PDB file of C-alpha atoms in Angstrom:
ATOM      1  CA  UNK K   1     103.144  70.937 104.752  1.00  0.00           C
ATOM      2  CA  UNK K   2     100.963  73.589 103.202  1.00  0.00           C
ATOM      3  CA  UNK K   3     102.231  76.427 101.129  1.00  0.00           C
ATOM      4  CA  UNK K   4     101.250  78.912 103.954  1.00  0.00           C
ATOM      5  CA  UNK K   5     103.470  76.950 106.379  1.00  0.00           C
ATOM      6  CA  UNK K   6     106.374  76.863 103.904  1.00  0.00           C
ATOM      7  CA  UNK K   7     106.055  80.674 103.361  1.00  0.00           C
ATOM      8  CA  UNK K   8     105.790  81.162 107.126  1.00  0.00           C
ATOM      9  CA  UNK K   9     108.976  79.210 107.754  1.00  0.00           C
ATOM     10  CA  UNK K  10     110.915  81.276 105.049  1.00  0.00           C
ATOM     11  CA  UNK K  11     109.622  84.534 106.527  1.00  0.00           C
ATOM     12  CA  UNK K  12     110.549  83.426 110.083  1.00  0.00           C
ATOM     13  CA  UNK K  13     114.064  82.309 108.994  1.00  0.00           C
ATOM     14  CA  UNK K  14     114.593  85.728 107.103  1.00  0.00           C
ATOM     15  CA  UNK K  15     113.411  87.927 110.094  1.00  0.00           C
ATOM     16  CA  UNK K  16     115.631  86.029 112.428  1.00  0.00           C
ATOM     17  CA  UNK K  17     118.634  86.254 110.016  1.00  0.00           C
ATOM     18  CA  UNK K  18     118.122  89.943 109.234  1.00  0.00           C
ATOM     19  CA  UNK K  19     117.413  91.003 112.713  1.00  0.00           C
ATOM     20  CA  UNK K  20     114.033  92.413 111.689  1.00  0.00           C
ATOM     21  CA  UNK K  21     112.111  93.234 114.901  1.00  0.00           C
ATOM     22  CA  UNK K  22     109.093  91.141 114.307  1.00  0.00           C
ATOM     23  CA  UNK K  23     106.560  90.464 116.923  1.00  0.00           C
ATOM     24  CA  UNK K  24     103.931  88.399 115.210  1.00  0.00           C
ATOM     25  CA  UNK K  25     103.365  86.822 111.696  1.00  0.00           C
ATOM     26  CA  UNK K  26     100.148  85.457 110.145  1.00  0.00           C
ATOM     27  CA  UNK K  27     100.264  83.915 106.679  1.00  0.00           C
ATOM     28  CA  UNK K  28      97.048  83.161 104.718  1.00  0.00           C
ATOM     29  CA  UNK K  29      97.244  81.500 101.303  1.00  0.00           C
ATOM     30  CA  UNK K  30      93.828  80.575 100.090  1.00  0.00           C
ATOM     31  CA  UNK K  31      92.176  78.894 103.003  1.00  0.00           C
ATOM     32  CA  UNK K  32      95.495  77.717 104.638  1.00  0.00           C
ATOM     33  CA  UNK K  33      96.868  79.653 107.610  1.00  0.00           C
ATOM     34  CA  UNK K  34     100.174  79.500 109.406  1.00  0.00           C
ATOM     35  CA  UNK K  35     101.366  81.719 112.256  1.00  0.00           C
ATOM     36  CA  UNK K  36     104.352  82.464 114.396  1.00  0.00           C
ATOM     37  CA  UNK K  37     105.280  84.677 117.345  1.00  0.00           C
ATOM     38  CA  UNK K  38     108.386  86.355 118.588  1.00  0.00           C
ATOM     39  CA  UNK K  39     106.879  88.212 121.413  1.00  0.00           C
ATOM     40  CA  UNK K  40     103.842  87.639 123.852  1.00  0.00           C
ATOM     41  CA  UNK K  41     100.419  87.947 121.925  1.00  0.00           C
ATOM     42  CA  UNK K  42      99.014  91.233 123.143  1.00  0.00           C
ATOM     43  CA  UNK K  43      97.319  93.958 121.499  1.00  0.00           C
ATOM     44  CA  UNK K  44      99.706  96.505 119.885  1.00  0.00           C
ATOM     45  CA  UNK K  45      99.212  99.949 118.131  1.00  0.00           C
ATOM     46  CA  UNK K  46      98.636  99.300 114.355  1.00  0.00           C
ATOM     47  CA  UNK K  47      99.551 102.912 113.524  1.00  0.00           C
ATOM     48  CA  UNK K  48      98.634 104.017 109.902  1.00  0.00           C
ATOM     49  CA  UNK K  49      96.921 100.693 109.137  1.00  0.00           C
ATOM     50  CA  UNK K  50      94.101 102.551 111.144  1.00  0.00           C
ATOM     51  CA  UNK K  51      93.737 104.699 108.089  1.00  0.00           C
ATOM     52  CA  UNK K  52      92.339 101.649 106.269  1.00  0.00           C
ATOM     53  CA  UNK K  53      89.727 101.250 108.948  1.00  0.00           C
ATOM     54  CA  UNK K  54      88.757 104.861 108.275  1.00  0.00           C
ATOM     55  CA  UNK K  55      88.298 104.117 104.756  1.00  0.00           C
ATOM     56  CA  UNK K  56      85.989 101.153 105.617  1.00  0.00           C
ATOM     57  CA  UNK K  57      83.938 103.381 107.907  1.00  0.00           C
ATOM     58  CA  UNK K  58      83.485 105.962 105.117  1.00  0.00           C
ATOM     59  CA  UNK K  59      82.646 103.243 102.744  1.00  0.00           C
ATOM     60  CA  UNK K  60      80.025 101.868 104.939  1.00  0.00           C
ATOM     61  CA  UNK K  61      78.442 105.343 105.459  1.00  0.00           C
ATOM     62  CA  UNK K  62      78.403 105.916 101.893  1.00  0.00           C
ATOM     63  CA  UNK K  63      76.779 102.610 101.227  1.00  0.00           C
ATOM     64  CA  UNK K  64      73.947 103.466 103.687  1.00  0.00           C
ATOM     65  CA  UNK K  65      73.395 106.907 101.926  1.00  0.00           C
ATOM     66  CA  UNK K  66      74.661 108.821 104.972  1.00  0.00           C
ATOM     67  CA  UNK K  67      77.416 110.610 103.130  1.00  0.00           C
ATOM     68  CA  UNK K  68      79.062 110.928  99.723  1.00  0.00           C
ATOM     69  CA  UNK K  69      82.804 110.444  99.183  1.00  0.00           C
ATOM     70  CA  UNK K  70      82.744 112.834  96.241  1.00  0.00           C
ATOM     71  CA  UNK K  71      80.705 115.795  97.770  1.00  0.00           C
ATOM     72  CA  UNK K  72      82.908 118.581  99.050  1.00  0.00           C
ATOM     73  CA  UNK K  73      83.723 118.168 102.740  1.00  0.00           C
ATOM     74  CA  UNK K  74      82.639 121.785 103.324  1.00  0.00           C
ATOM     75  CA  UNK K  75      79.049 120.642 102.722  1.00  0.00           C
ATOM     76  CA  UNK K  76      79.054 118.787 106.031  1.00  0.00           C
ATOM     77  CA  UNK K  77      81.014 121.446 107.852  1.00  0.00           C
ATOM     78  CA  UNK K  78      79.162 124.702 106.910  1.00  0.00           C
ATOM     79  CA  UNK K  79      80.546 126.780 109.828  1.00  0.00           C
ATOM     80  CA  UNK K  80      84.262 125.969 108.985  1.00  0.00           C
ATOM     81  CA  UNK K  81      86.385 128.767 107.433  1.00  0.00           C
ATOM     82  CA  UNK K  82      87.896 127.437 104.356  1.00  0.00           C
ATOM     83  CA  UNK K  83      91.392 128.158 102.839  1.00  0.00           C
ATOM     84  CA  UNK K  84      91.839 128.983  99.189  1.00  0.00           C
ATOM     85  CA  UNK K  85      90.649 126.026  96.951  1.00  0.00           C
ATOM     86  CA  UNK K  86      89.359 123.909  99.901  1.00  0.00           C
ATOM     87  CA  UNK K  87      85.816 124.224  98.740  1.00  0.00           C
ATOM     88  CA  UNK K  88      86.660 121.535  96.159  1.00  0.00           C
ATOM     89  CA  UNK K  89      88.207 119.088  98.669  1.00  0.00           C
ATOM     90  CA  UNK K  90      86.117 115.917  99.123  1.00  0.00           C
ATOM     91  CA  UNK K  91      86.151 113.081 101.589  1.00  0.00           C
ATOM     92  CA  UNK K  92      87.811 110.973  98.929  1.00  0.00           C
ATOM     93  CA  UNK K  93      90.564 113.612  98.604  1.00  0.00           C
ATOM     94  CA  UNK K  94      91.101 113.606 102.358  1.00  0.00           C
ATOM     95  CA  UNK K  95      91.248 109.831 102.513  1.00  0.00           C
ATOM     96  CA  UNK K  96      93.656 109.515  99.497  1.00  0.00           C
ATOM     97  CA  UNK K  97      95.958 112.379 100.826  1.00  0.00           C
ATOM     98  CA  UNK K  98      95.254 114.332  97.667  1.00  0.00           C
ATOM     99  CA  UNK K  99      93.737 117.573  99.247  1.00  0.00           C
ATOM    100  CA  UNK K 100      96.833 119.451  98.545  1.00  0.00           C
ATOM    101  CA  UNK K 101      96.650 120.922 102.014  1.00  0.00           C
ATOM    102  CA  UNK K 102      99.954 121.030 103.884  1.00  0.00           C
ATOM    103  CA  UNK K 103     100.088 120.243 107.511  1.00  0.00           C
ATOM    104  CA  UNK K 104     103.043 118.067 108.621  1.00  0.00           C
ATOM    105  CA  UNK K 105     102.965 115.454 111.362  1.00  0.00           C
ATOM    106  CA  UNK K 106     104.257 116.279 114.806  1.00  0.00           C
ATOM    107  CA  UNK K 107     104.175 114.617 118.187  1.00  0.00           C
ATOM    108  CA  UNK K 108     101.838 117.251 119.402  1.00  0.00           C
ATOM    109  CA  UNK K 109      99.617 117.247 116.285  1.00  0.00           C
ATOM    110  CA  UNK K 110      96.332 116.689 118.154  1.00  0.00           C
ATOM    111  CA  UNK K 111      96.986 119.582 120.745  1.00  0.00           C
ATOM    112  CA  UNK K 112      98.721 122.168 118.647  1.00  0.00           C
ATOM    113  CA  UNK K 113      95.373 123.860 117.822  1.00  0.00           C
ATOM    114  CA  UNK K 114      91.983 124.176 119.476  1.00  0.00           C
ATOM    115  CA  UNK K 115      90.544 121.989 116.512  1.00  0.00           C
ATOM    116  CA  UNK K 116      92.811 120.342 114.096  1.00  0.00           C
ATOM    117  CA  UNK K 117      90.356 119.817 111.548  1.00  0.00           C
ATOM    118  CA  UNK K 118      89.427 123.507 111.491  1.00  0.00           C
ATOM    119  CA  UNK K 119      93.135 124.355 111.247  1.00  0.00           C
ATOM    120  CA  UNK K 120      93.682 121.771 108.431  1.00  0.00           C
ATOM    121  CA  UNK K 121      90.750 123.049 106.315  1.00  0.00           C
ATOM    122  CA  UNK K 122      91.603 126.736 106.883  1.00  0.00           C
ATOM    123  CA  UNK K 123      94.847 126.278 105.032  1.00  0.00           C
ATOM    124  CA  UNK K 124      95.037 126.622 101.305  1.00  0.00           C
ATOM    125  CA  UNK K 125      94.912 123.805  98.837  1.00  0.00           C
ATOM    126  CA  UNK K 126      97.431 123.408  95.996  1.00  0.00           C
ATOM    127  CA  UNK K 127      94.964 121.247  94.112  1.00  0.00           C
ATOM    128  CA  UNK K 128      94.988 117.465  93.614  1.00  0.00           C
ATOM    129  CA  UNK K 129      98.551 117.156  95.007  1.00  0.00           C
ATOM    130  CA  UNK K 130      99.576 114.243  97.246  1.00  0.00           C
ATOM    131  CA  UNK K 131     100.424 115.412 100.874  1.00  0.00           C
ATOM    132  CA  UNK K 132     100.563 112.575 103.392  1.00  0.00           C
ATOM    133  CA  UNK K 133      99.288 113.891 106.807  1.00  0.00           C
ATOM    134  CA  UNK K 134      97.438 112.200 109.703  1.00  0.00           C
ATOM    135  CA  UNK K 135      95.527 115.634 109.850  1.00  0.00           C
ATOM    136  CA  UNK K 136      93.889 114.661 106.546  1.00  0.00           C
ATOM    137  CA  UNK K 137      92.514 111.319 107.906  1.00  0.00           C
ATOM    138  CA  UNK K 138      91.503 113.066 111.196  1.00  0.00           C
ATOM    139  CA  UNK K 139      89.639 115.724 109.167  1.00  0.00           C
ATOM    140  CA  UNK K 140      87.827 113.044 107.035  1.00  0.00           C
ATOM    141  CA  UNK K 141      86.601 111.405 110.202  1.00  0.00           C
ATOM    142  CA  UNK K 142      85.508 114.774 111.549  1.00  0.00           C
ATOM    143  CA  UNK K 143      83.477 115.075 108.433  1.00  0.00           C
ATOM    144  CA  UNK K 144      82.080 111.537 108.771  1.00  0.00           C
ATOM    145  CA  UNK K 145      81.169 112.008 112.368  1.00  0.00           C
ATOM    146  CA  UNK K 146      78.735 114.778 111.498  1.00  0.00           C
ATOM    147  CA  UNK K 147      76.704 112.038 109.708  1.00  0.00           C
ATOM    148  CA  UNK K 148      77.172 108.943 111.755  1.00  0.00           C
ATOM    149  CA  UNK K 149      78.020 110.118 115.259  1.00  0.00           C
ATOM    150  CA  UNK K 150      80.893 108.546 117.183  1.00  0.00           C
ATOM    151  CA  UNK K 151      82.981 106.468 114.641  1.00  0.00           C
ATOM    152  CA  UNK K 152      83.635 103.647 117.022  1.00  0.00           C
ATOM    153  CA  UNK K 153      79.974 103.342 117.894  1.00  0.00           C
ATOM    154  CA  UNK K 154      79.202 103.265 114.263  1.00  0.00           C
ATOM    155  CA  UNK K 155      81.751 100.581 113.450  1.00  0.00           C
ATOM    156  CA  UNK K 156      81.134  98.283 116.282  1.00  0.00           C
ATOM    157  CA  UNK K 157      78.022  96.474 115.049  1.00  0.00           C
ATOM    158  CA  UNK K 158      78.989  96.927 111.258  1.00  0.00           C
ATOM    159  CA  UNK K 159      82.594  95.795 111.303  1.00  0.00           C
ATOM    160  CA  UNK K 160      84.201  94.993 114.689  1.00  0.00           C
ATOM    161  CA  UNK K 161      81.593  92.639 116.056  1.00  0.00           C
ATOM    162  CA  UNK K 162      81.053  90.584 112.982  1.00  0.00           C
ATOM    163  CA  UNK K 163      84.800  90.177 112.814  1.00  0.00           C
ATOM    164  CA  UNK K 164      84.825  88.990 116.313  1.00  0.00           C
ATOM    165  CA  UNK K 165      87.089  91.945 117.496  1.00  0.00           C
ATOM    166  CA  UNK K 166      85.577  93.009 120.770  1.00  0.00           C
ATOM    167  CA  UNK K 167      86.337  95.923 123.171  1.00  0.00           C
ATOM    168  CA  UNK K 168      88.114  98.004 120.435  1.00  0.00           C
ATOM    169  CA  UNK K 169      89.331 101.311 121.854  1.00  0.00           C
ATOM    170  CA  UNK K 170      90.613 104.048 119.616  1.00  0.00           C
ATOM    171  CA  UNK K 171      92.725 106.848 120.959  1.00  0.00           C
ATOM    172  CA  UNK K 172      91.023 110.187 121.147  1.00  0.00           C
ATOM    173  CA  UNK K 173      92.096 113.820 120.784  1.00  0.00           C
ATOM    174  CA  UNK K 174      91.151 116.341 123.658  1.00  0.00           C
ATOM    175  CA  UNK K 175      87.954 117.148 121.692  1.00  0.00           C
ATOM    176  CA  UNK K 176      86.812 113.477 122.155  1.00  0.00           C
ATOM    177  CA  UNK K 177      87.133 112.624 118.426  1.00  0.00           C
ATOM    178  CA  UNK K 178      89.207 109.554 117.299  1.00  0.00           C
ATOM    179  CA  UNK K 179      92.682 110.441 116.164  1.00  0.00           C
ATOM    180  CA  UNK K 180      91.758 108.527 113.070  1.00  0.00           C
ATOM    181  CA  UNK K 181      95.133 107.944 111.385  1.00  0.00           C
ATOM    182  CA  UNK K 182      96.353 105.716 114.086  1.00  0.00           C
ATOM    183  CA  UNK K 183      95.402 104.892 117.638  1.00  0.00           C
ATOM    184  CA  UNK K 184      94.012 101.273 117.480  1.00  0.00           C
ATOM    185  CA  UNK K 185      95.617  98.382 119.282  1.00  0.00           C
ATOM    186  CA  UNK K 186      95.069  94.858 117.870  1.00  0.00           C
ATOM    187  CA  UNK K 187      96.653  91.417 118.223  1.00  0.00           C
ATOM    188  CA  UNK K 188      98.436  90.080 115.080  1.00  0.00           C
ATOM    189  CA  UNK K 189      95.453  87.614 114.415  1.00  0.00           C
ATOM    190  CA  UNK K 190      92.894  90.256 114.927  1.00  0.00           C
ATOM    191  CA  UNK K 191      94.664  92.425 112.342  1.00  0.00           C
ATOM    192  CA  UNK K 192      94.726  89.516 109.917  1.00  0.00           C
ATOM    193  CA  UNK K 193      90.958  89.295 110.183  1.00  0.00           C
ATOM    194  CA  UNK K 194      90.878  92.828 108.578  1.00  0.00           C
ATOM    195  CA  UNK K 195      93.319  91.595 106.031  1.00  0.00           C
ATOM    196  CA  UNK K 196      91.134  88.627 105.132  1.00  0.00           C
ATOM    197  CA  UNK K 197      88.117  90.904 104.924  1.00  0.00           C
ATOM    198  CA  UNK K 198      89.951  93.261 102.522  1.00  0.00           C
ATOM    199  CA  UNK K 199      91.356  90.285 100.504  1.00  0.00           C
ATOM    200  CA  UNK K 200      87.845  88.928 100.100  1.00  0.00           C
ATOM    201  CA  UNK K 201      86.591  92.357  98.862  1.00  0.00           C
ATOM    202  CA  UNK K 202      84.405  93.023 101.895  1.00  0.00           C
ATOM    203  CA  UNK K 203      82.910  89.623 102.560  1.00  0.00           C
ATOM    204  CA  UNK K 204      83.272  87.752 105.841  1.00  0.00           C
ATOM    205  CA  UNK K 205      82.088  84.153 106.178  1.00  0.00           C
ATOM    206  CA  UNK K 206      79.585  84.401 103.337  1.00  0.00           C
ATOM    207  CA  UNK K 207      78.317  87.796 104.613  1.00  0.00           C
ATOM    208  CA  UNK K 208      79.001  91.110 103.006  1.00  0.00           C
ATOM    209  CA  UNK K 209      80.187  93.638 105.450  1.00  0.00           C
ATOM    210  CA  UNK K 210      81.754  96.342 103.174  1.00  0.00           C
ATOM    211  CA  UNK K 211      80.889  97.302  99.641  1.00  0.00           C
ATOM    212  CA  UNK K 212      83.417  95.689  97.138  1.00  0.00           C
ATOM    213  CA  UNK K 213      83.781  99.004  95.395  1.00  0.00           C
ATOM    214  CA  UNK K 214      85.370 100.462  98.473  1.00  0.00           C
ATOM    215  CA  UNK K 215      87.852  97.641  98.884  1.00  0.00           C
ATOM    216  CA  UNK K 216      88.754  98.007  95.260  1.00  0.00           C
ATOM    217  CA  UNK K 217      89.343 101.673  95.681  1.00  0.00           C
ATOM    218  CA  UNK K 218      91.886 100.976  98.372  1.00  0.00           C
ATOM    219  CA  UNK K 219      94.214  99.715  95.591  1.00  0.00           C
ATOM    220  CA  UNK K 220      93.122 101.518  92.436  1.00  0.00           C
ATOM    221  CA  UNK K 221      92.647 105.167  91.278  1.00  0.00           C
ATOM    222  CA  UNK K 222      96.217 105.820  92.341  1.00  0.00           C
ATOM    223  CA  UNK K 223      97.591 109.187  93.335  1.00  0.00           C
ATOM    224  CA  UNK K 224     101.262 109.887  92.399  1.00  0.00           C
ATOM    225  CA  UNK K 225     102.943 110.016  95.842  1.00  0.00           C
ATOM    226  CA  UNK K 226     106.683 110.173  95.114  1.00  0.00           C
ATOM    227  CA  UNK K 227     109.709 108.418  93.715  1.00  0.00           C
ATOM    228  CA  UNK K 228     110.736 106.088  96.408  1.00  0.00           C
ATOM    229  CA  UNK K 229     110.168 102.430  95.572  1.00  0.00           C
ATOM    230  CA  UNK K 230     106.786 101.026  97.004  1.00  0.00           C
ATOM    231  CA  UNK K 231     105.820 104.587  97.902  1.00  0.00           C
ATOM    232  CA  UNK K 232     105.246 105.931  94.410  1.00  0.00           C
ATOM    233  CA  UNK K 233     101.392 105.569  94.338  1.00  0.00           C
ATOM    234  CA  UNK K 234      98.737 105.769  97.096  1.00  0.00           C
ATOM    235  CA  UNK K 235      95.020 105.150  96.915  1.00  0.00           C
ATOM    236  CA  UNK K 236      92.397 105.103  99.647  1.00  0.00           C
ATOM    237  CA  UNK K 237      94.859 104.131 102.552  1.00  0.00           C
ATOM    238  CA  UNK K 238      96.766 101.494 100.282  1.00  0.00           C
ATOM    239  CA  UNK K 239     100.321 101.785  98.982  1.00  0.00           C
ATOM    240  CA  UNK K 240     101.086 100.384  95.579  1.00  0.00           C
ATOM    241  CA  UNK K 241     103.932  97.795  95.929  1.00  0.00           C
ATOM    242  CA  UNK K 242     106.374  96.171  96.561  1.00  0.00           C
ATOM    243  CA  UNK K 243     106.264  94.975  93.065  1.00  0.00           C
ATOM    244  CA  UNK K 244     102.866  93.709  91.944  1.00  0.00           C
ATOM    245  CA  UNK K 245     101.676  93.643  95.539  1.00  0.00           C
ATOM    246  CA  UNK K 246      99.882  96.347  97.570  1.00  0.00           C
ATOM    247  CA  UNK K 247      99.761  97.011 101.228  1.00  0.00           C
ATOM    248  CA  UNK K 248      98.464  98.814 104.321  1.00  0.00           C
ATOM    249  CA  UNK K 249     101.468 100.011 106.154  1.00  0.00           C
ATOM    250  CA  UNK K 250     101.771 101.364 109.675  1.00  0.00           C
ATOM    251  CA  UNK K 251     104.733 102.773 111.256  1.00  0.00           C
ATOM    252  CA  UNK K 252     107.206 100.410 112.962  1.00  0.00           C
ATOM    253  CA  UNK K 253     106.456  97.615 110.558  1.00  0.00           C
ATOM    254  CA  UNK K 254     102.649  96.978 111.004  1.00  0.00           C
ATOM    255  CA  UNK K 255     101.880  95.458 107.652  1.00  0.00           C
ATOM    256  CA  UNK K 256      98.973  93.976 105.747  1.00  0.00           C
ATOM    257  CA  UNK K 257     100.503  92.658 102.440  1.00  0.00           C
ATOM    258  CA  UNK K 258      98.075  91.529  99.613  1.00  0.00           C
ATOM    259  CA  UNK K 259      99.605  89.515  96.687  1.00  0.00           C
ATOM    260  CA  UNK K 260      97.313  87.303  94.529  1.00  0.00           C
ATOM    261  CA  UNK K 261      95.702  84.676  96.836  1.00  0.00           C
ATOM    262  CA  UNK K 262      97.827  85.446  99.820  1.00  0.00           C
ATOM    263  CA  UNK K 263      97.589  87.910 102.783  1.00  0.00           C
ATOM    264  CA  UNK K 264     100.612  88.378 105.060  1.00  0.00           C
ATOM    265  CA  UNK K 265     100.121  90.124 108.331  1.00  0.00           C
ATOM    266  CA  UNK K 266     103.102  91.390 110.241  1.00  0.00           C
ATOM    267  CA  UNK K 267     103.309  93.308 113.543  1.00  0.00           C
ATOM    268  CA  UNK K 268     106.719  94.622 114.585  1.00  0.00           C
ATOM    269  CA  UNK K 269     108.786  97.283 116.185  1.00  0.00           C
ATOM    270  CA  UNK K 270     111.150  98.031 113.400  1.00  0.00           C
ATOM    271  CA  UNK K 271     110.583 101.165 111.391  1.00  0.00           C
ATOM    272  CA  UNK K 272     113.494 101.016 109.114  1.00  0.00           C
ATOM    273  CA  UNK K 273     113.455  97.383 108.412  1.00  0.00           C
ATOM    274  CA  UNK K 274     109.918  97.191 107.240  1.00  0.00           C
ATOM    275  CA  UNK K 275     110.452  98.000 103.624  1.00  0.00           C
ATOM    276  CA  UNK K 276     113.105  95.297 103.131  1.00  0.00           C
ATOM    277  CA  UNK K 277     110.898  92.966 105.032  1.00  0.00           C
ATOM    278  CA  UNK K 278     107.927  93.823 102.711  1.00  0.00           C
ATOM    279  CA  UNK K 279     110.066  93.193  99.595  1.00  0.00           C
ATOM    280  CA  UNK K 280     111.197  89.865 100.913  1.00  0.00           C
ATOM    281  CA  UNK K 281     107.587  88.924 101.536  1.00  0.00           C
ATOM    282  CA  UNK K 282     106.553  89.622  98.062  1.00  0.00           C
ATOM    283  CA  UNK K 283     109.680  87.832  96.490  1.00  0.00           C
ATOM    284  CA  UNK K 284     108.813  84.682  98.763  1.00  0.00           C
ATOM    285  CA  UNK K 285     105.211  84.749  97.586  1.00  0.00           C
ATOM    286  CA  UNK K 286     106.308  84.990  94.033  1.00  0.00           C
ATOM    287  CA  UNK K 287     108.926  82.234  94.140  1.00  0.00           C
TER     288      UNK K 287
END
């Protein structure tokens, strides 16, 4: 039995014993893979893990010279009215939630204003202060779309098709833009392919798809985010922790956990059990 299978079995036993609402599990340790399902293998919303896909899109565009992550976002949106201090906000700030612009999440976020990106950038910035908001990622992709056109069309030949992930649909707002911070549905194994790509620093089956520097930035250059364990620091879509690991974390327990040579992918419907499950995953990988 490989280490991937041993870890898989421990995680399955723990999920069952704890009542964690897992749907699917994929464990990769080196080249070894083990999987398990609790529910039918269908595509499910990955929630904020989609923010990581947005980072990959921005990194691809920057690598092609279409945009700069460190230029002020306003350069690409010349007709937008800006709040105080927003002229210094960059695409990197938007993707790392460090724009200092406050616009909380709500169930009607995409329809509360005629244009969410305009509303977001019209508000004042408090400087490089962490403020988690789906509006920030949405605005980042609005900026990117000025240079690449439709984000899904841009990503299809560069990311989705090479990974063998076909027919990707991304939820859209009334203006036709992707909602960005969520809105993608994938099967557990499809999500694990993104995890493998990230773990391998942008390479897929010997082919470079994404610049390594962009992958590295997903878990470096940390922004202070708060005091709660595993939510203390945030980078480009990545959370620092638990422990020495880092992760992409979507609501209701959508997880890509990176720890040394291992990637653990979890899909679930258990918002409040996800943190404990993440901690158990890392403890198991470290054992």
